[in-house]
Tab-separated table of C-alpha atoms and ligand atoms in Angstrom:
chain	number	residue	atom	x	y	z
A	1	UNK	CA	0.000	0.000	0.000
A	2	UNK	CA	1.388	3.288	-0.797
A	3	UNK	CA	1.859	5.233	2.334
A	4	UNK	CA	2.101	8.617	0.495
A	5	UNK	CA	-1.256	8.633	-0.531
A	6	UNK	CA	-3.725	10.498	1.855
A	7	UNK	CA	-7.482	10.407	1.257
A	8	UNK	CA	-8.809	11.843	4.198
A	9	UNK	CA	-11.788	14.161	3.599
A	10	UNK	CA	-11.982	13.523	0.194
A	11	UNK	CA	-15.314	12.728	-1.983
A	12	UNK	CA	-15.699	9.250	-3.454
A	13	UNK	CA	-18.204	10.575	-6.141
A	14	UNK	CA	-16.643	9.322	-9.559
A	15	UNK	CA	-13.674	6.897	-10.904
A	16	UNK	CA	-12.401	9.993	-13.152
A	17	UNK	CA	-11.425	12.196	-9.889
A	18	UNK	CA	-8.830	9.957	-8.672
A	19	UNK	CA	-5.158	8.835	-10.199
A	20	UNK	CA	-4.052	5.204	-10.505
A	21	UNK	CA	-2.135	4.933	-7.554
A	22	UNK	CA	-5.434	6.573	-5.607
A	23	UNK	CA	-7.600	3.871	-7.272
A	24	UNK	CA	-4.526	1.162	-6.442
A	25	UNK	CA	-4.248	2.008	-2.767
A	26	UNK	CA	-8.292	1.822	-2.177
A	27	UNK	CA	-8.206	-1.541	-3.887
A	28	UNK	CA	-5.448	-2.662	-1.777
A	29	UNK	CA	-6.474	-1.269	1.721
A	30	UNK	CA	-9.665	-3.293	0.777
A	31	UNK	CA	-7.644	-6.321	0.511
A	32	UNK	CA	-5.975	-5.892	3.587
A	33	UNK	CA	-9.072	-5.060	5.746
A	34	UNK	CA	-10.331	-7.998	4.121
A	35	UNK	CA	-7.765	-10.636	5.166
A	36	UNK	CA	-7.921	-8.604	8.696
A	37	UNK	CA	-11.670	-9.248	9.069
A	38	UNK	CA	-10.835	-12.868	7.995
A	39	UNK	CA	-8.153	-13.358	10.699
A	40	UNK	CA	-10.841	-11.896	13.544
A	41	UNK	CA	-8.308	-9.558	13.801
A	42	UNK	CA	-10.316	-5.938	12.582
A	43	UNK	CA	-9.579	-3.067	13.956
A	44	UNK	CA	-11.945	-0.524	14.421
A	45	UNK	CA	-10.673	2.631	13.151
A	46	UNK	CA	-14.503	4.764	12.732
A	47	UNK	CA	-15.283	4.614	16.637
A	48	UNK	CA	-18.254	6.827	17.052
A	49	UNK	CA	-18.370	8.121	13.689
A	50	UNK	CA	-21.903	8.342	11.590
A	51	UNK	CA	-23.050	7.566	8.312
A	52	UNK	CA	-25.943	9.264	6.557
A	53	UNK	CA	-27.052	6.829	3.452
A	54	UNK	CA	-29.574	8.633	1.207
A	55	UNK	CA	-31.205	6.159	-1.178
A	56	UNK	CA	-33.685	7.279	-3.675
A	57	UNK	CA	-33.319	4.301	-5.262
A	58	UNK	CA	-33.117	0.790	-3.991
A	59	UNK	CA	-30.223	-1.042	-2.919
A	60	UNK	CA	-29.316	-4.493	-1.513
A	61	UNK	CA	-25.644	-5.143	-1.899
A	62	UNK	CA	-24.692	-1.290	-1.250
A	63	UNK	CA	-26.800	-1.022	1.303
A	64	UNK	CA	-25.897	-3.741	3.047
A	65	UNK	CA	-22.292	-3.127	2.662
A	66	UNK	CA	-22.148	0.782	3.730
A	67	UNK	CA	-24.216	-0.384	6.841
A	68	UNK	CA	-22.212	-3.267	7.973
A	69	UNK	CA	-18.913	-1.773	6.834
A	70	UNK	CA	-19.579	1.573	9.372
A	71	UNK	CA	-20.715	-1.197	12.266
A	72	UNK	CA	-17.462	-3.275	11.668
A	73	UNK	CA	-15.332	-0.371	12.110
A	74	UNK	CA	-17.306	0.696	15.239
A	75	UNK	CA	-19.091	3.036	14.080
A	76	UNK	CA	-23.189	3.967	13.099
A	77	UNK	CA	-25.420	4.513	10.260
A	78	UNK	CA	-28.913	6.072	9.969
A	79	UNK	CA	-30.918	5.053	6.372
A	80	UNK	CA	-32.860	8.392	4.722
A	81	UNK	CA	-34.993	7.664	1.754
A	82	UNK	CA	-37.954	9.974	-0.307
A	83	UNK	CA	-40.639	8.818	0.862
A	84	UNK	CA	-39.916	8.622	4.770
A	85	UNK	CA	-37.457	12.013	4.726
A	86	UNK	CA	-38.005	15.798	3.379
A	87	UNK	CA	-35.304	15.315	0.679
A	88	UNK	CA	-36.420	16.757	-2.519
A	89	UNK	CA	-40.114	17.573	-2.064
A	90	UNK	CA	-39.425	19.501	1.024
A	91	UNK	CA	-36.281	20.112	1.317
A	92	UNK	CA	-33.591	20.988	-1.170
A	93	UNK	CA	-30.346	18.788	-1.338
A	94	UNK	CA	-28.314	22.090	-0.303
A	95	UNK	CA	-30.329	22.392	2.935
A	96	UNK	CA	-29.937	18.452	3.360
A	97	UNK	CA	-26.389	18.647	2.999
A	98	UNK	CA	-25.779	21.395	5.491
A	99	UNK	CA	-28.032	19.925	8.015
A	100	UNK	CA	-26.099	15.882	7.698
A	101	UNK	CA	-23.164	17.572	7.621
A	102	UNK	CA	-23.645	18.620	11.009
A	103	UNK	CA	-24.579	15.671	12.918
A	104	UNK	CA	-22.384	12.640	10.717
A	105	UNK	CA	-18.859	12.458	9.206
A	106	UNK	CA	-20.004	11.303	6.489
A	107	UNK	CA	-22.674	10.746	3.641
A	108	UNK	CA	-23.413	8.543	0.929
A	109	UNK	CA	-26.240	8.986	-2.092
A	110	UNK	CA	-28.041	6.599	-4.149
A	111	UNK	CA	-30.255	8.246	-6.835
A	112	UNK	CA	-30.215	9.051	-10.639
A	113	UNK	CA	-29.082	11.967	-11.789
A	114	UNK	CA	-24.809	12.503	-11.276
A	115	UNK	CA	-25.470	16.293	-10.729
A	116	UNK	CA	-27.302	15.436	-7.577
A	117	UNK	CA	-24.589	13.867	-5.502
A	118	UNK	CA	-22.413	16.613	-7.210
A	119	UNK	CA	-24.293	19.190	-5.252
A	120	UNK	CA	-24.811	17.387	-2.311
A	121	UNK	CA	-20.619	17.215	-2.302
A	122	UNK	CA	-20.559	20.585	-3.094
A	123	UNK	CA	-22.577	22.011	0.476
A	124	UNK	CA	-21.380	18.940	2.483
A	125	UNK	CA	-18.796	19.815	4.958
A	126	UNK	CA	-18.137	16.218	5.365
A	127	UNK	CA	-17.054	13.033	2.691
A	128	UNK	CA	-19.924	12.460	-0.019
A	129	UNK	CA	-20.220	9.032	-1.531
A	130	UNK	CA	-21.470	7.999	-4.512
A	131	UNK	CA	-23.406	4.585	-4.077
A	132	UNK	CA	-24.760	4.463	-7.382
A	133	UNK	CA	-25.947	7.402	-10.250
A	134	UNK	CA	-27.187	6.944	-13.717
A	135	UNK	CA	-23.900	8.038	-14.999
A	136	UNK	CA	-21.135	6.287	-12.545
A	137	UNK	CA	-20.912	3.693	-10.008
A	138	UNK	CA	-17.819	3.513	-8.358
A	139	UNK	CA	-17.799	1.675	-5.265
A	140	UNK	CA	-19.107	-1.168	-7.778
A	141	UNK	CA	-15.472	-0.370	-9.427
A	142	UNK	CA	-13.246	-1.116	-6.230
A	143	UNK	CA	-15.299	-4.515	-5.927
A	144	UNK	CA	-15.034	-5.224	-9.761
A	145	UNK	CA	-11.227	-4.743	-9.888
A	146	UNK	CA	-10.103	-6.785	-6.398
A	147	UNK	CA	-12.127	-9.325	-7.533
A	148	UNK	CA	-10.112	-9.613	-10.595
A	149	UNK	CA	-6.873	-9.299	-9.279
A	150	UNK	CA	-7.949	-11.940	-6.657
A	151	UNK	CA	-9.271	-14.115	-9.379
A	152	UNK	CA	-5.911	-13.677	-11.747
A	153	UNK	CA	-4.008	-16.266	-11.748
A	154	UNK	CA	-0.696	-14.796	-12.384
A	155	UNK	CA	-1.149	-12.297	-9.624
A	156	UNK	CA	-1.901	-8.925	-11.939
A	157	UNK	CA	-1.190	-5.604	-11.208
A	158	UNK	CA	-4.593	-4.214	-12.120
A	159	UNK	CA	-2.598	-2.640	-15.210
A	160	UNK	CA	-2.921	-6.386	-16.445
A	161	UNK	CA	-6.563	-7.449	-16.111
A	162	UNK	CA	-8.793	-7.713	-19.184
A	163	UNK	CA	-11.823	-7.747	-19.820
A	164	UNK	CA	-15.142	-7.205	-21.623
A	165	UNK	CA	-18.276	-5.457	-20.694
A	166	UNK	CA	-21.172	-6.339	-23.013
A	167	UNK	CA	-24.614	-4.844	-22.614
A	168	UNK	CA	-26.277	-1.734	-22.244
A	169	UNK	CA	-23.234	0.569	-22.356
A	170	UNK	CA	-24.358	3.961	-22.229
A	171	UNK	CA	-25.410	3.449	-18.586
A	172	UNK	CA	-23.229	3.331	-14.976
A	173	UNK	CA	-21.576	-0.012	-15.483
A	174	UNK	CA	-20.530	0.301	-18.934
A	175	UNK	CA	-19.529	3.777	-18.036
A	176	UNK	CA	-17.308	3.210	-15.108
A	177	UNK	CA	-15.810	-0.279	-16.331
A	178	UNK	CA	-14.736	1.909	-19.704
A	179	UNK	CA	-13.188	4.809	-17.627
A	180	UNK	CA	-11.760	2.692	-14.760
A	181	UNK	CA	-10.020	0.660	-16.625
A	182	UNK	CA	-8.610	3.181	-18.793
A	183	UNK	CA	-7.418	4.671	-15.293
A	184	UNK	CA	-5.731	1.461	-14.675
A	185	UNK	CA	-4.260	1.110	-17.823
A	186	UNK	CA	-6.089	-2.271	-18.766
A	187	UNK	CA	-7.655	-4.028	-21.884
A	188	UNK	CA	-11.051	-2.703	-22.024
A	189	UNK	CA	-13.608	-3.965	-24.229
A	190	UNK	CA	-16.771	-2.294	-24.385
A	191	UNK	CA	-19.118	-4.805	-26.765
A	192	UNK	CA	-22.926	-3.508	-27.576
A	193	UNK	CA	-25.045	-2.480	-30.652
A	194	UNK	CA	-23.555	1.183	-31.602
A	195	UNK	CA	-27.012	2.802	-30.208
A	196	UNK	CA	-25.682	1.338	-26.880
A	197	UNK	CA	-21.925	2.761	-26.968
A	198	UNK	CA	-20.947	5.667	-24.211
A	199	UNK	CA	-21.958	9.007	-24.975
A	200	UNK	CA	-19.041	10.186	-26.985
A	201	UNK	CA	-17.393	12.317	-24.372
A	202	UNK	CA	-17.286	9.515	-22.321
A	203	UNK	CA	-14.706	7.581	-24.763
A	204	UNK	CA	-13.293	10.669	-25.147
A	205	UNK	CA	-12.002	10.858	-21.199
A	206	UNK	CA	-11.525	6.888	-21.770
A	207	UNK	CA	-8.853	7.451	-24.509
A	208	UNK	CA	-7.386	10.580	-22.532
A	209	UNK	CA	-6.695	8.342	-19.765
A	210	UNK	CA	-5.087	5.238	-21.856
A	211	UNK	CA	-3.146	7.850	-23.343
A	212	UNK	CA	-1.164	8.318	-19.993
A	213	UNK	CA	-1.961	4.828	-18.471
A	214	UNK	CA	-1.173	2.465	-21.494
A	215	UNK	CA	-4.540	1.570	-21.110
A	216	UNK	CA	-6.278	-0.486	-24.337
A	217	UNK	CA	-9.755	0.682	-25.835
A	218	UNK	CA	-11.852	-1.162	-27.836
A	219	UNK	CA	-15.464	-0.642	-28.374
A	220	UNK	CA	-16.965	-2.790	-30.884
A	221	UNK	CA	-20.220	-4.118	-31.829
A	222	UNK	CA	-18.910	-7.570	-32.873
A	223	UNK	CA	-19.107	-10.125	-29.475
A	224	UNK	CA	-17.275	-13.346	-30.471
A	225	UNK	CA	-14.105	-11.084	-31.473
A	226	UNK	CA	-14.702	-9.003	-28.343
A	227	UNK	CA	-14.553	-11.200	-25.884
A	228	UNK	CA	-11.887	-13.378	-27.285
A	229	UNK	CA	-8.717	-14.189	-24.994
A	230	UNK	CA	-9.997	-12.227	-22.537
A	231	UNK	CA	-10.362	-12.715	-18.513
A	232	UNK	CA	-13.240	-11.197	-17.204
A	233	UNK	CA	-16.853	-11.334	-19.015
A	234	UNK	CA	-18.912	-8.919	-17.317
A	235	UNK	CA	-22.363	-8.154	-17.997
A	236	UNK	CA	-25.499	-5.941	-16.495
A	237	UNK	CA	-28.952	-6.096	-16.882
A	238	UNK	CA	-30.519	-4.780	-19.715
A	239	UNK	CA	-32.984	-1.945	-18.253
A	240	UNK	CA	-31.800	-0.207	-15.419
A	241	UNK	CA	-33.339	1.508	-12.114
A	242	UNK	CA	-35.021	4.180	-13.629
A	243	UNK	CA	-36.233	3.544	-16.830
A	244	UNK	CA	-39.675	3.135	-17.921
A	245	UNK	CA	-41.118	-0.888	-18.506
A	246	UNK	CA	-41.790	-0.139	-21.757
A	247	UNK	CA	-38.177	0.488	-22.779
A	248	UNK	CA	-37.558	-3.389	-22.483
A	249	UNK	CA	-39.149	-4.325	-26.001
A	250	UNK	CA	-36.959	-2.171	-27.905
A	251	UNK	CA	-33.674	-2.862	-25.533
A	252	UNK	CA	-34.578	-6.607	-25.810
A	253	UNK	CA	-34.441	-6.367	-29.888
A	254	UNK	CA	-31.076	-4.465	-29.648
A	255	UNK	CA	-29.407	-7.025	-26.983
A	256	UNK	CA	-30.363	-10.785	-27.497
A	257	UNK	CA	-27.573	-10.844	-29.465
A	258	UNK	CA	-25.083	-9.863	-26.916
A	259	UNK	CA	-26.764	-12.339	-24.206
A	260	UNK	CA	-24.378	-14.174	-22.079
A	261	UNK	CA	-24.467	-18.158	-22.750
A	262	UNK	CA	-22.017	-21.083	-22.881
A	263	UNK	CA	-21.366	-19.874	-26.643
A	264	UNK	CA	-19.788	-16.403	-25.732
A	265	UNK	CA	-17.898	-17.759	-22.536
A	266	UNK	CA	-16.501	-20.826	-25.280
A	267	UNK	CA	-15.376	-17.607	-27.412
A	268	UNK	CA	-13.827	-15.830	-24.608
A	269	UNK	CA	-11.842	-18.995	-23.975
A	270	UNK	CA	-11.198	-21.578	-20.788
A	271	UNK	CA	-9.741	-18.864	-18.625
A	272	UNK	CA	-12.504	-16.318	-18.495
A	273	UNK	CA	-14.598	-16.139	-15.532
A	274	UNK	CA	-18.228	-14.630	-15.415
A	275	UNK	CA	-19.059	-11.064	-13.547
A	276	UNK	CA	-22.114	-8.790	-12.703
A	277	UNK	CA	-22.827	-6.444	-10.797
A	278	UNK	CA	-26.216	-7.635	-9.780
A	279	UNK	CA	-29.365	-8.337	-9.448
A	280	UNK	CA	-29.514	-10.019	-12.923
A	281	UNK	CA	-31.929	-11.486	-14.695
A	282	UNK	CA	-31.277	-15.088	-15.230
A	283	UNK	CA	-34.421	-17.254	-14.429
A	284	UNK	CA	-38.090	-16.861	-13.357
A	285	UNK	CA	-37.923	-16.780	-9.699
A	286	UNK	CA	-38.574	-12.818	-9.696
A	287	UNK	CA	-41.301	-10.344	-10.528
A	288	UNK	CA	-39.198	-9.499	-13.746
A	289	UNK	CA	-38.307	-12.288	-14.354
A	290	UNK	CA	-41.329	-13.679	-14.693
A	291	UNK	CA	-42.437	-10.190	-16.983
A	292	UNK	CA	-39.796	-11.384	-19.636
A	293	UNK	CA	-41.085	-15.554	-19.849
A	294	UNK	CA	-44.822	-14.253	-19.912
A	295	UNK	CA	-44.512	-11.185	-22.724
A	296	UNK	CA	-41.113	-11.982	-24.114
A	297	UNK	CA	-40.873	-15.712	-23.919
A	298	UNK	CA	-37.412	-15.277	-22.318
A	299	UNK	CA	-37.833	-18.319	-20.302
A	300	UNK	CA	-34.260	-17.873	-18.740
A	301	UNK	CA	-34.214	-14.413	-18.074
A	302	UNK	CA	-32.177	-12.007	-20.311
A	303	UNK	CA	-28.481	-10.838	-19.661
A	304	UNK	CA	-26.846	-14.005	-18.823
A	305	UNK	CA	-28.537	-17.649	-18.977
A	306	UNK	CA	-28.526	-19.603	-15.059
A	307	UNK	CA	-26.405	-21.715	-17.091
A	308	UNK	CA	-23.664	-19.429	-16.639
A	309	UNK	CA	-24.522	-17.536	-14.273
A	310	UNK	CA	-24.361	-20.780	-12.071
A	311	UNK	CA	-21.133	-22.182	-13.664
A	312	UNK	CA	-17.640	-22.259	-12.196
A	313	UNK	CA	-16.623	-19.712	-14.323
A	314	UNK	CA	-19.261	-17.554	-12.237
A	315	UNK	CA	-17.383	-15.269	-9.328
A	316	UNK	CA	-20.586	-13.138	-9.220
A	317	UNK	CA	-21.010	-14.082	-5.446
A	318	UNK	CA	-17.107	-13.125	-4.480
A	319	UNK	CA	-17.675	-9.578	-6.255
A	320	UNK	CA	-20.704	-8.949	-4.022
A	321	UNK	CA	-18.675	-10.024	-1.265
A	322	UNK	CA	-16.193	-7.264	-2.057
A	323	UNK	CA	-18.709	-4.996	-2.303
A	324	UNK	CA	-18.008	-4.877	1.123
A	325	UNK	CA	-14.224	-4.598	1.661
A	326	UNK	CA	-14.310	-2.231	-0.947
A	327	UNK	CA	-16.639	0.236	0.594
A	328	UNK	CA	-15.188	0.308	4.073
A	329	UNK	CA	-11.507	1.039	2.248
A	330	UNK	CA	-13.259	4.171	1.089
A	331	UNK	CA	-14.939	4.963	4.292
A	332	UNK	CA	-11.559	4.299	6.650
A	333	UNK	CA	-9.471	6.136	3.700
A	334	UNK	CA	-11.541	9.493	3.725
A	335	UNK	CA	-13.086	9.337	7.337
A	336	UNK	CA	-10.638	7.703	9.927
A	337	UNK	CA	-7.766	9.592	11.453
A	338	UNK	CA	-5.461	6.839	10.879
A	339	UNK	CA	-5.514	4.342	8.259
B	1	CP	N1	-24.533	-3.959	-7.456
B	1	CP	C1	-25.327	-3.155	-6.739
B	1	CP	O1	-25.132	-1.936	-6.676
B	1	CP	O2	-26.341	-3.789	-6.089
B	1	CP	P1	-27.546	-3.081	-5.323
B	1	CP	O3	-28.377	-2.358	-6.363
B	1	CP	O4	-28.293	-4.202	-4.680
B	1	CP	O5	-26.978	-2.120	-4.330
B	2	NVA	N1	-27.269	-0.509	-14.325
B	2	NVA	C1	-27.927	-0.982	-13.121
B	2	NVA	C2	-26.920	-1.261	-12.062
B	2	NVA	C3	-27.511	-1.818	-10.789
B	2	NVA	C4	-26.490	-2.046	-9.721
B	2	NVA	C5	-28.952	0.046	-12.679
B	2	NVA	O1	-28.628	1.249	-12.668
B	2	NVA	O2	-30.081	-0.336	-12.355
């Protein structure tokens, strides 16, 4: 871990804020809380310290891992959501800010739009986290990229992962798997239908970034050459938090093509291992599920088939493990005295 790196009161709000070693030192603080938690040997380094999570949209895994993460490390968390607190109809995300900012040392927001959290970082005299916008998910990052480095078996520096997101691309994942690994200076494929891609100023940061990191780009609409040789498959589902029902006709069209099954892993190669960020949609035993085999006739789901998704080459479960590891790194980086 590089000891000249010093995070403390900083925002965690998106992956293009923060320099290669920054991202490097997160991942690896995670990995050594990790193994500490594993030994019974954490030490509590947030004593006392408080947590606001704002989530206008729902949650498990982030949830669950900014709560328990705070507890571990001794300290508290108090949830805030639209319909049970004044945010947004009665009470503007500048006043919100000023007023958490006074009682925690810290706050973390869920919700769509990116300018949001911006302005809640903006009035906040305290850390702002970004748990998940329409534009970036970053915590999801720091998960993403210690579970490939604990999943390479020749021991990677991140610089050497690769790896292929295909999907809806335009959206958070595809987004921050594009610029994070450009960051990092990985191999980055981005595979979708063109009308999918990231906005173009989006690949225009990417390719800034590989410029300086060594980082390779490639965002392509053809899947079997995509994915080949590479490490890491990673997928999302197909309509995200936030968009209307009826989008999924038209998204469904554009995307069966880049569905996850045996015959896209087989063209990776032996070596590639399955990710996602989840939930995904890969049977019928949910509401949505169930929407896609009844109007659709997607009888096993949509992004990825169970038959993958429940494979060996699956380390879905181990990513929302890190989920987290990951997210009390950030929270012991920017809010503890001491590392
Ligand atoms: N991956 C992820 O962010 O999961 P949740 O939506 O359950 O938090
Ligand atoms: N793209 C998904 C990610 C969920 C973690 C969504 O925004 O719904």
């Amino acid at each position: 871990m590089d000891s000249t790196i010093d995070l403390r009161g900083r925002d965690f709000l998106a992956e293009r804020d923060f320099t290669a070693p920054e991202l490097n030192y997160l991942i690896d603080l995670a990995s050594t809380l990790k193994r500490e938690r594993q030994r019974g040997a954490e030490r509590q380094r947030l004593a006392g310290r408080g947590i606001a999570l704002i989530f206008e949209k729902t949650s498990t895994r982030t949830r669950i891992a900014f709560e328990a993460a705070i507890a571990h490390q001794g300290g508290f968390s108090t949830i805030l959501d639209s319909t049970s607190s004044q945010i947004g109809h009665k009470e503007s995300i500048a006043d919100t800010a000023r007023v958490l900012s006074r009682v925690y040392d810290g706050i973390e927001f869920r919700g769509s739009e990116h300018a949001i959290v911006e302005a809640l970082a903006e009035y906040a005299e305290v850390p702002v986290f970004n748990g998940l916008t329409d534009t970036w998910h970053p915590t999801q990052m720091l998960a993403d990229f210690l579970t490939m480095r604990e999943h390479s078996t020749t021991s990677p520096t991140t610089k050497q992962l690769s790896y292929a997101y295909v999907g809806d691309a335009r959206h958070n994942m595809g987004n921050s798997l594009l610029v994070t690994g450009a960051i990092l200076g990985a191999d980055v494929r981005i595979i979708a239908p063109k009308s999918l891609w990231p906005r173009q100023e989006i690949q225009d940061l990417a390719r800034e970034r590989a410029r300086d990191s060594g980082a390779q780009i490639t965002i392509t609409e053809e899947i079997s050459e995509g994915v080949a040789g590479v490490n890491f498959v990673h997928t999302d589902v197909w309509v995200s938090m936030g968009e209307p029902k009826e989008v999924w006709a038209e998204r469904i069209d554009q995307l069966l093509p880049y569905r996850i099954d045996t015959t896209v892993m087989q063209a990776a190669g032996p070596q590639a291992k399955f990710m996602h960020c989840l939930p995904a949609f890969h049977d019928t035993n949910t509401g949505v599920g169930r929407m896609l085999a009844e109007d659709f006739g997607l009888k096993e789901g949509a992004e990825v088939s169970s038959e993958v998704f429940d494979s060996p080459a699956s380390i879905v479960f181990d990513e929302a493990e890190n989920r987290l590891h990951t997210i009390k790194a950030v929270l012991v980086a920017t809010m503890a005295d001491k590392v």
